[in-house]
Short mmCIF file of C-alpha atoms and ligand atoms in Angstrom, two decimals:
data_model
loop_
_atom_site.label_atom_id
_atom_site.label_comp_id
_atom_site.label_asym_id
_atom_site.label_seq_id
_atom_site.Cartn_x
_atom_site.Cartn_y
_atom_site.Cartn_z
CA MET B 1 22.04 -23.93 9.14
CA THR B 2 20.74 -23.29 5.23
CA SER B 3 22.10 -19.87 4.22
CA SER B 4 19.88 -17.30 2.24
CA VAL B 5 22.23 -18.19 -0.64
CA ASP B 6 21.41 -21.83 -0.71
CA TRP B 7 17.24 -21.32 0.11
CA PHE B 8 17.30 -19.07 -2.72
CA ARG B 9 19.01 -21.48 -5.04
CA ARG B 10 16.68 -23.45 -4.03
CA ALA B 11 13.92 -21.36 -4.21
CA GLN B 12 14.64 -20.24 -7.59
CA ASP B 13 14.29 -23.99 -9.13
CA VAL B 14 10.65 -23.99 -7.63
CA LEU B 15 9.69 -20.52 -7.87
CA PRO B 16 9.69 -18.27 -10.41
CA GLY B 17 12.74 -15.72 -9.45
CA GLY B 18 12.60 -17.43 -5.83
CA VAL B 19 10.00 -15.62 -4.53
CA ASN B 20 6.38 -15.47 -4.45
CA SER B 21 6.03 -11.77 -4.95
CA PRO B 22 8.55 -9.88 -7.57
CA VAL B 23 9.52 -6.79 -5.73
CA ARG B 24 11.09 -9.26 -3.06
CA ALA B 25 13.54 -10.63 -5.41
CA CYS B 26 15.85 -7.48 -5.14
CA ARG B 27 16.49 -7.38 -8.72
CA GLY B 28 15.84 -3.30 -8.71
CA VAL B 29 18.89 -2.83 -6.29
CA GLY B 30 21.61 -5.37 -7.64
CA CYS B 31 21.54 -8.23 -4.96
CA ASP B 32 19.86 -11.29 -4.07
CA PRO B 33 17.32 -11.63 -1.32
CA LEU B 34 17.72 -12.41 2.35
CA PHE B 35 15.56 -15.30 3.78
CA ILE B 36 13.94 -14.64 7.02
CA GLY B 37 13.83 -16.78 9.53
CA SER B 38 11.70 -14.62 12.35
CA ALA B 39 10.69 -11.34 13.33
CA ARG B 40 9.87 -9.69 16.30
CA GLY B 41 9.09 -5.80 16.99
CA SER B 42 11.08 -3.22 14.80
CA ARG B 43 13.25 -6.16 13.93
CA MET B 44 13.84 -9.42 11.55
CA ARG B 45 16.24 -12.09 11.89
CA THR B 46 17.92 -13.70 8.79
CA VAL B 47 18.45 -17.15 8.36
CA ASP B 48 22.19 -16.38 8.20
CA GLY B 49 21.72 -15.24 11.53
CA GLN B 50 21.79 -11.03 10.54
CA GLU B 51 19.40 -8.87 12.79
CA LEU B 52 17.86 -5.91 10.38
CA ILE B 53 15.77 -2.85 11.66
CA ASP B 54 12.77 -3.19 9.19
CA PHE B 55 11.19 0.14 7.73
CA VAL B 56 9.33 -3.02 5.03
CA LEU B 57 7.21 -3.90 7.60
CA SER B 58 5.79 -6.55 5.07
CA TRP B 59 5.09 -3.51 3.09
CA GLY B 60 3.09 -2.05 5.29
CA PRO B 61 0.90 -4.36 7.28
CA MET B 62 2.86 -4.53 10.31
CA ILE B 63 2.70 -0.89 12.07
CA LEU B 64 2.44 -2.55 15.66
CA GLY B 65 5.90 -4.41 14.65
CA HIS B 66 6.10 -8.15 14.05
CA CYS B 67 4.56 -10.71 16.43
CA ASP B 68 2.74 -8.26 18.31
CA PRO B 69 1.86 -10.24 21.35
CA GLU B 70 -2.18 -9.64 21.37
CA VAL B 71 -2.47 -9.97 18.04
CA ILE B 72 -0.62 -13.55 17.95
CA GLU B 73 -2.07 -14.33 20.75
CA ALA B 74 -5.86 -13.52 19.33
CA ALA B 75 -4.61 -15.40 16.00
CA ARG B 76 -3.41 -18.47 17.96
CA ALA B 77 -6.78 -18.67 20.09
CA ALA B 78 -8.82 -18.25 17.01
CA VAL B 79 -6.78 -20.98 15.00
CA GLU B 80 -6.96 -23.79 18.20
CA ARG B 81 -10.85 -23.60 17.22
CA GLY B 82 -10.32 -23.95 13.41
CA SER B 83 -8.45 -22.46 10.53
CA SER B 84 -11.25 -22.07 8.16
CA TYR B 85 -15.24 -23.02 8.20
CA GLY B 86 -16.52 -21.86 5.09
CA ALA B 87 -19.16 -20.72 6.73
CA PRO B 88 -20.14 -17.30 8.62
CA CYS B 89 -18.01 -16.84 11.94
CA PRO B 90 -18.65 -13.73 14.73
CA GLY B 91 -14.84 -13.01 13.89
CA GLU B 92 -16.25 -11.62 10.25
CA VAL B 93 -18.93 -9.50 11.75
CA GLU B 94 -16.75 -7.90 15.01
CA LEU B 95 -13.78 -6.64 12.13
CA ALA B 96 -16.67 -5.40 10.07
CA GLU B 97 -17.85 -3.31 12.66
CA ALA B 98 -14.78 -2.44 13.78
CA VAL B 99 -13.61 -0.97 10.35
CA ARG B 100 -16.97 0.65 9.97
CA ARG B 101 -16.61 2.43 13.54
CA LEU B 102 -13.38 3.75 12.51
CA MET B 103 -14.55 4.42 8.90
CA PRO B 104 -17.93 5.41 8.70
CA GLY B 105 -18.41 5.85 5.47
CA MET B 106 -17.81 1.86 4.87
CA GLU B 107 -21.27 1.62 6.10
CA MET B 108 -21.45 -2.22 4.24
CA MET B 109 -18.38 -4.28 3.32
CA ARG B 110 -17.25 -7.35 2.24
CA MET B 111 -13.90 -9.44 3.50
CA VAL B 112 -11.43 -11.01 0.68
CA SER B 113 -7.48 -12.32 0.92
CA SER B 114 -5.65 -9.84 -0.36
CA GLY B 115 -5.65 -5.87 -1.93
CA THR B 116 -5.98 -7.15 -5.39
CA GLU B 117 -9.26 -9.10 -4.55
CA ALA B 118 -10.95 -6.25 -2.91
CA THR B 119 -9.75 -3.65 -5.91
CA MET B 120 -11.07 -6.25 -8.93
CA SER B 121 -14.10 -6.64 -6.60
CA ALA B 122 -14.76 -2.80 -6.13
CA LEU B 123 -14.18 -2.07 -9.77
CA ARG B 124 -16.34 -5.03 -10.98
CA LEU B 125 -19.33 -3.62 -8.30
CA ALA B 126 -18.38 0.22 -9.67
CA ARG B 127 -19.48 -0.97 -13.23
CA GLY B 128 -22.11 -3.07 -12.28
CA PHE B 129 -24.12 -0.25 -9.90
CA THR B 130 -23.61 2.70 -12.65
CA GLY B 131 -23.92 0.15 -15.97
CA ARG B 132 -20.80 2.12 -16.83
CA ASP B 133 -17.57 0.27 -18.41
CA LYS B 134 -14.87 2.89 -18.49
CA LEU B 135 -12.48 3.86 -15.17
CA ILE B 136 -9.76 6.15 -14.32
CA LYS B 137 -6.65 5.53 -12.74
CA PHE B 138 -3.42 7.63 -12.40
CA ASP B 139 -0.01 6.82 -13.73
CA GLY B 140 2.16 5.58 -10.87
CA CYS B 141 -0.53 4.35 -8.92
CA TYR B 142 -0.69 0.41 -8.19
CA HIS B 143 -4.25 -1.27 -7.47
CA GLY B 144 -3.05 -5.00 -7.26
CA HIS B 145 -2.26 -7.26 -10.51
CA SER B 146 -5.81 -7.56 -11.88
CA ASP B 147 -6.13 -7.52 -16.04
CA ALA B 148 -8.04 -4.00 -15.92
CA PHE B 149 -5.30 -2.28 -13.52
CA LEU B 150 -2.11 -3.39 -15.28
CA ALA B 151 -2.50 -1.11 -18.23
CA SER B 152 -0.07 1.74 -19.42
CA ALA B 153 -0.58 5.29 -20.36
CA GLY B 154 -1.15 5.25 -24.31
CA SER B 155 1.23 7.27 -26.78
CA GLY B 156 0.70 10.98 -25.67
CA LEU B 157 -2.44 12.56 -24.47
CA ALA B 158 -4.08 9.12 -25.98
CA THR B 159 -6.68 8.57 -23.21
CA LEU B 160 -6.92 4.73 -24.54
CA SER B 161 -4.31 2.57 -22.29
CA ILE B 162 -2.61 -0.04 -23.75
CA PRO B 163 -1.65 -3.08 -21.66
CA GLY B 164 1.20 -2.87 -19.04
CA THR B 165 2.25 -6.29 -19.19
CA PRO B 166 1.81 -9.66 -21.66
CA GLY B 167 -1.30 -11.62 -21.07
CA VAL B 168 -3.56 -8.86 -20.54
CA PRO B 169 -5.60 -8.37 -23.97
CA ALA B 170 -5.82 -4.77 -25.48
CA ASP B 171 -9.68 -4.90 -25.03
CA VAL B 172 -9.49 -5.34 -21.73
CA VAL B 173 -7.97 -2.05 -20.98
CA ALA B 174 -9.13 -0.66 -23.46
CA HIS B 175 -11.90 1.03 -20.85
CA THR B 176 -8.85 1.92 -18.74
CA LEU B 177 -8.35 6.09 -18.51
CA ILE B 178 -4.95 7.05 -17.28
CA ALA B 179 -4.56 10.64 -15.97
CA PRO B 180 -1.11 11.98 -14.12
CA TYR B 181 -1.39 11.95 -10.48
CA ASN B 182 -2.06 15.30 -8.89
CA ASP B 183 -3.47 16.72 -12.29
CA LEU B 184 -7.33 17.65 -11.91
CA GLU B 185 -7.25 19.40 -15.08
CA ALA B 186 -6.54 16.06 -16.98
CA VAL B 187 -9.22 14.17 -15.04
CA GLU B 188 -11.61 16.61 -15.70
CA ASP B 189 -10.75 16.63 -19.55
CA LEU B 190 -11.42 12.73 -19.38
CA PHE B 191 -14.63 13.48 -18.01
CA ASN B 192 -16.02 16.10 -20.60
CA ARG B 193 -14.69 13.80 -23.02
CA HIS B 194 -16.20 10.32 -21.67
CA GLY B 195 -17.91 11.65 -18.74
CA ARG B 196 -21.34 9.18 -18.73
CA GLU B 197 -19.21 6.30 -19.86
CA ILE B 198 -17.03 6.32 -16.83
CA ALA B 199 -17.83 4.00 -13.78
CA CYS B 200 -15.47 4.96 -10.95
CA VAL B 201 -12.41 7.22 -10.70
CA ILE B 202 -9.95 5.12 -8.16
CA VAL B 203 -7.12 6.84 -6.77
CA GLU B 204 -4.54 6.00 -4.05
CA PRO B 205 -5.38 9.19 -1.67
CA ALA B 206 -1.77 9.25 -1.07
CA ALA B 207 0.32 7.37 -3.33
CA GLY B 208 2.38 4.78 -2.07
CA ASN B 209 3.72 2.93 -5.21
CA MET B 210 5.71 5.54 -7.02
CA GLY B 211 7.30 6.34 -3.99
CA LEU B 212 5.01 8.60 -1.53
CA VAL B 213 3.43 11.09 -3.34
CA PRO B 214 1.04 12.79 -1.12
CA PRO B 215 -2.14 14.77 -2.39
CA GLU B 216 -1.98 18.26 -3.33
CA PRO B 217 -4.23 20.56 -1.64
CA GLY B 218 -7.76 20.14 -3.58
CA PHE B 219 -6.92 17.25 -5.41
CA LEU B 220 -8.96 14.92 -3.62
CA GLU B 221 -11.71 17.25 -3.19
CA GLY B 222 -11.78 17.84 -6.91
CA LEU B 223 -12.06 14.16 -7.58
CA ARG B 224 -15.00 14.16 -5.17
CA ALA B 225 -17.06 16.77 -7.09
CA LEU B 226 -16.11 15.81 -10.58
CA CYS B 227 -17.41 11.99 -9.73
CA THR B 228 -20.46 13.69 -8.01
CA ARG B 229 -20.97 15.95 -11.24
CA PHE B 230 -20.85 13.09 -13.61
CA GLY B 231 -22.32 10.32 -11.53
CA ALA B 232 -19.02 8.11 -11.23
CA LEU B 233 -18.36 6.65 -8.10
CA LEU B 234 -14.98 7.91 -6.01
CA ILE B 235 -12.59 4.91 -5.11
CA PHE B 236 -10.00 5.31 -2.46
CA ASP B 237 -7.59 2.43 -2.47
CA GLU B 238 -6.64 2.71 1.12
CA VAL B 239 -4.72 -0.64 0.96
CA ILE B 240 -1.70 1.21 2.12
CA THR B 241 -2.85 4.24 3.67
CA GLY B 242 -6.07 2.90 5.99
CA PHE B 243 -5.29 2.70 9.37
CA ARG B 244 -1.81 4.01 8.61
CA LEU B 245 -2.62 7.85 7.62
CA SER B 246 -4.89 8.01 10.94
CA LEU B 247 -6.99 5.64 12.68
CA GLY B 248 -9.71 6.50 9.67
CA GLY B 249 -7.19 6.25 7.12
CA ALA B 250 -6.81 8.79 4.20
CA GLN B 251 -10.62 9.48 4.09
CA ALA B 252 -10.76 10.71 7.75
CA ARG B 253 -7.11 12.93 7.38
CA TYR B 254 -8.04 14.45 4.23
CA GLY B 255 -11.97 14.82 5.07
CA VAL B 256 -12.83 13.43 1.55
CA ARG B 257 -15.71 10.66 1.78
CA PRO B 258 -15.02 8.11 -1.02
CA ASP B 259 -18.21 6.12 -2.56
CA LEU B 260 -16.16 3.02 -1.85
CA THR B 261 -12.92 2.10 -0.21
CA THR B 262 -10.71 -1.02 -0.64
CA LEU B 263 -8.12 -2.17 2.22
CA GLY B 264 -5.78 -4.65 3.10
CA LYS B 265 -2.69 -4.94 4.60
CA ILE B 266 -3.07 -3.78 8.21
CA ILE B 267 -6.54 -4.39 8.43
CA GLY B 268 -5.05 -8.51 8.40
CA GLY B 269 -2.56 -7.61 10.96
CA GLY B 270 -0.02 -9.53 8.85
CA PHE B 271 -2.66 -12.26 7.84
CA PRO B 272 -4.16 -12.19 4.45
CA VAL B 273 -7.40 -9.98 4.67
CA GLY B 274 -8.51 -7.54 2.04
CA CYS B 275 -11.77 -5.60 2.40
CA PHE B 276 -13.93 -3.38 -0.34
CA GLY B 277 -16.90 -1.33 1.24
CA GLY B 278 -19.10 1.88 1.25
CA ARG B 279 -22.19 3.19 0.40
CA ARG B 280 -25.08 0.44 1.76
CA GLU B 281 -27.17 1.19 -1.54
CA ILE B 282 -24.18 0.39 -3.33
CA MET B 283 -22.92 -2.44 -1.55
CA GLU B 284 -26.25 -3.74 -1.68
CA HIS B 285 -25.71 -4.78 -5.33
CA VAL B 286 -23.23 -7.84 -4.36
CA ALA B 287 -24.18 -11.02 -4.55
CA PRO B 288 -26.24 -12.59 -2.90
CA VAL B 289 -28.16 -9.73 -2.25
CA GLY B 290 -27.73 -8.08 -5.70
CA ALA B 291 -26.05 -9.19 -9.02
CA VAL B 292 -22.66 -8.32 -8.78
CA TYR B 293 -20.99 -11.70 -8.11
CA GLN B 294 -18.23 -11.77 -5.75
CA ALA B 295 -16.86 -14.85 -3.91
CA GLY B 296 -13.80 -16.25 -1.96
CA THR B 297 -12.93 -19.42 -0.06
CA LEU B 298 -11.27 -18.06 2.73
CA SER B 299 -12.72 -14.70 2.73
CA GLY B 300 -13.68 -13.90 6.33
CA ASN B 301 -11.09 -16.58 7.72
CA PRO B 302 -11.18 -16.81 11.47
CA ALA B 303 -7.72 -16.88 12.04
CA ALA B 304 -7.16 -13.98 9.75
CA MET B 305 -10.58 -11.79 11.17
CA ALA B 306 -9.35 -12.42 14.93
CA ALA B 307 -5.54 -10.96 14.04
CA GLY B 308 -7.26 -8.06 12.22
CA LEU B 309 -9.61 -7.40 14.98
CA ALA B 310 -6.82 -7.82 17.33
CA THR B 311 -4.66 -4.84 15.43
CA LEU B 312 -7.82 -2.51 15.23
CA ARG B 313 -8.27 -3.04 19.01
CA ARG B 314 -4.46 -1.85 19.66
CA LEU B 315 -4.11 0.96 17.44
CA GLU B 316 -7.14 2.55 18.82
CA ALA B 317 -5.10 3.05 22.39
CA CYS B 318 -1.61 4.28 19.75
CA ASP B 319 -0.60 7.72 19.43
CA TYR B 320 -0.53 8.45 15.82
CA ASP B 321 0.32 12.16 16.35
CA ALA B 322 3.64 10.80 18.08
CA LEU B 323 4.58 8.21 15.97
CA GLU B 324 4.02 11.13 13.15
CA ARG B 325 6.43 13.51 14.43
CA ARG B 326 9.16 10.92 15.50
CA THR B 327 8.93 9.64 11.79
CA LEU B 328 8.86 13.17 10.13
CA ALA B 329 12.42 13.97 12.56
CA PHE B 330 13.58 10.88 11.67
CA ALA B 331 13.05 11.28 7.77
CA ARG B 332 14.61 14.78 8.07
CA ASP B 333 17.78 13.50 9.94
CA LEU B 334 18.10 10.66 7.28
CA LYS B 335 17.88 13.24 4.38
CA SER B 336 20.14 15.48 5.79
CA VAL B 337 22.75 12.71 6.14
CA LEU B 338 22.22 11.97 2.83
CA GLU B 339 23.01 15.90 1.43
CA GLU B 340 26.13 15.72 3.41
CA LYS B 341 27.25 13.62 1.07
CA GLY B 342 26.58 15.76 -1.68
CA LEU B 343 23.42 13.93 -2.85
CA PRO B 344 20.41 16.05 -4.44
CA VAL B 345 17.43 14.58 -1.90
CA GLN B 346 13.62 15.28 -1.97
CA MET B 347 11.98 14.15 0.87
CA ASN B 348 7.65 13.53 0.81
CA HIS B 349 6.22 12.43 4.15
CA VAL B 350 2.72 11.89 5.23
CA ALA B 351 1.88 10.14 9.00
CA SER B 352 4.35 6.90 9.04
CA ILE B 353 5.42 6.75 5.86
CA PHE B 354 8.33 8.35 3.85
CA THR B 355 10.23 8.32 0.69
CA LEU B 356 13.76 9.59 0.18
CA PHE B 357 13.76 10.23 -3.79
CA PHE B 358 17.65 10.95 -4.97
CA THR B 359 16.59 13.55 -7.34
CA LYS B 360 16.52 17.25 -7.49
CA THR B 361 13.09 17.82 -8.53
CA PRO B 362 10.30 17.77 -6.17
CA VAL B 363 8.28 14.76 -6.67
CA THR B 364 4.58 15.45 -7.16
CA ASP B 365 3.69 12.35 -9.63
CA PHE B 366 5.04 9.79 -11.48
CA ASP B 367 7.27 11.81 -14.32
CA THR B 368 8.79 13.49 -11.60
CA ALA B 369 9.54 10.14 -9.14
CA LYS B 370 11.24 8.67 -12.58
CA THR B 371 13.91 11.74 -12.25
CA MET B 372 15.22 9.64 -9.36
CA ASP B 373 18.67 8.29 -9.63
CA THR B 374 17.93 4.65 -9.12
CA GLU B 375 21.72 3.61 -9.26
CA ALA B 376 22.43 5.53 -6.14
CA TYR B 377 19.56 4.27 -4.38
CA ALA B 378 20.25 0.52 -5.42
CA THR B 379 24.02 1.39 -3.58
CA PHE B 380 22.34 2.79 -0.70
CA PHE B 381 19.98 0.11 -0.28
CA ARG B 382 22.89 -2.90 -0.39
CA GLN B 383 25.11 -0.98 2.18
CA MET B 384 22.67 0.19 4.70
CA ARG B 385 21.14 -3.52 4.42
CA GLU B 386 25.01 -4.82 5.00
CA ALA B 387 24.75 -2.55 8.02
CA GLY B 388 21.60 -4.38 9.46
CA VAL B 389 18.86 -1.93 7.81
CA ASN B 390 16.34 -3.30 5.77
CA LEU B 391 14.88 -0.54 3.47
CA ALA B 392 12.60 -1.60 0.62
CA PRO B 393 14.28 -3.24 -2.42
CA SER B 394 13.05 -0.43 -4.82
CA GLY B 395 13.20 3.71 -4.69
CA TYR B 396 9.40 3.24 -6.20
CA GLU B 397 8.08 1.94 -2.96
CA CYS B 398 7.76 3.50 0.75
CA THR B 399 9.68 3.63 3.97
CA PHE B 400 7.14 2.73 6.89
CA THR B 401 7.84 3.23 10.46
CA SER B 402 5.50 1.54 13.40
CA PHE B 403 4.90 1.59 16.78
CA ALA B 404 7.83 -0.57 17.88
CA HIS B 405 10.27 1.26 16.33
CA THR B 406 12.69 2.95 18.96
CA GLU B 407 14.93 6.07 19.20
CA GLU B 408 18.16 3.72 19.10
CA ASP B 409 16.53 1.78 15.84
CA PHE B 410 16.45 5.45 14.50
CA ALA B 411 20.03 6.61 15.71
CA ALA B 412 21.41 3.00 14.37
CA THR B 413 19.78 3.59 10.80
CA LEU B 414 21.47 7.30 10.99
CA ASP B 415 24.52 5.98 12.12
CA ALA B 416 24.32 3.02 8.81
CA ALA B 417 23.81 5.72 6.86
CA ARG B 418 26.42 8.24 7.62
CA ARG B 419 29.03 5.28 6.54
CA VAL B 420 27.31 4.87 3.34
CA ARG B 421 29.81 5.50 0.58
CA PHE B 422 28.42 6.47 -3.12
P1 KE4 W 1 -1.92 -7.43 -2.85
O1 KE4 W 1 -2.79 -7.78 -3.61
O2 KE4 W 1 -0.74 -7.25 -2.98
O3 KE4 W 1 -2.48 -7.53 -1.07
O4 KE4 W 1 -2.57 -5.56 -2.92
C1 KE4 W 1 -2.38 -4.85 -3.84
C2 KE4 W 1 -2.24 -3.86 -3.78
C3 KE4 W 1 -3.52 -2.78 -3.75
N1 KE4 W 1 -3.52 -1.31 -3.74
C4 KE4 W 1 -2.47 -0.63 -3.02
C5 KE4 W 1 -2.34 0.78 -3.07
C6 KE4 W 1 -1.06 -1.49 -3.11
O5 KE4 W 1 -0.17 -0.66 -2.55
C7 KE4 W 1 -1.14 -2.87 -3.11
C8 KE4 W 1 0.18 -3.44 -3.07
N2 KE4 W 1 1.32 -3.22 -2.36
C9 KE4 W 1 2.50 -3.46 -2.98
C10 KE4 W 1 3.58 -2.57 -2.39
N3 KE4 W 1 3.25 -1.35 -2.77
C11 KE4 W 1 2.39 -4.64 -2.25
C12 KE4 W 1 4.18 -5.58 -2.17
C13 KE4 W 1 4.06 -6.75 -3.63
O6 KE4 W 1 3.76 -6.36 -4.36
O7 KE4 W 1 4.93 -7.96 -3.04
#
């Protein structure tokens, strides 16, 4: 049996960092990744034979748990009819109609293969529809790795961004304006200075990439009003929150309707699916109807469509309120266990997502999230994984629960946390 150590050694010779996505390398938590051989329900099994209670859930998609029988069967039946056609198939229409039924603001949509593709395309569409170039995003929010979003806040209150990574030309992020999350005044100030140049505001309606940071009352409503007032489009990046904060996502939970929505993760049920959509008059600017070009070889892949449709159909029968109550109770218990060890812990929770921040400062934006003790988190991560609990290998990610997690899973996790030594 080839161990995780052996697989990781081989992987590093052929894949940068031995991974196909950086956070999986566990560099932020001071250990090497474990290789996974299988997963079912709330648990994964490593190639070394260790069973892990999983709270990463592939970074959100597996809200039904791994290997949900109906999802797997739907994908199997589809793939046995052919894995990719490069031509329209009924599943694309059925999934889009199911999404529209759950998110009526998505009057029309386009399927793609990742969240990055969805947000990149939505930005191009917003710019094409408005004829404007600038965008507003929020510090600490992540919208995938397309160039315009890989920007860091300029020094001080400078509104012009600087590249957040080598390889992104300065002039590509010159139109990216950055504001602190939950800071409506900063957004209004940007609009007052650049109003008629701003194509869109893109926001995670509950932020999940600086740890979980919920919107403060009035924040989303304020963004809606500002966008309407200045003729900019409001884009909700619901790649994490879609079908998780409620069956209708964050827009249903908070009662704010964006002009465009981007989706990923859960919509594919574990298969590569992204989606952007919204008001019909905007979406009809997308090729081939309109002039804004967007395309994809595997967009609308029949197996992925079948898995996504089966997932949404299963979710329509799930009790979101019960999962929210169970998740909150579990998060509170976990917070108490850690506080009993003398650690300062802040907890942010919404629906089936939470983050425990090792800091005494309430976390409401990226600056306060950065007060967390990342070393303490790394210690927590390593000892919990040793004890059979898989948490996100970064304190800036979320803890996800699923409809497959049991009270036994939660109890075992609390027992493991009680044994952690800082
Ligand atoms: P993908 O291209 O990774 O499918 O989606 C990009 C994306 C877009 N928008 C939001 C709000 C997202 O959270 C993401 C991706 N999320 C990260 C983790 N939070 C994916 C994990 C990874 O990068 O490996």
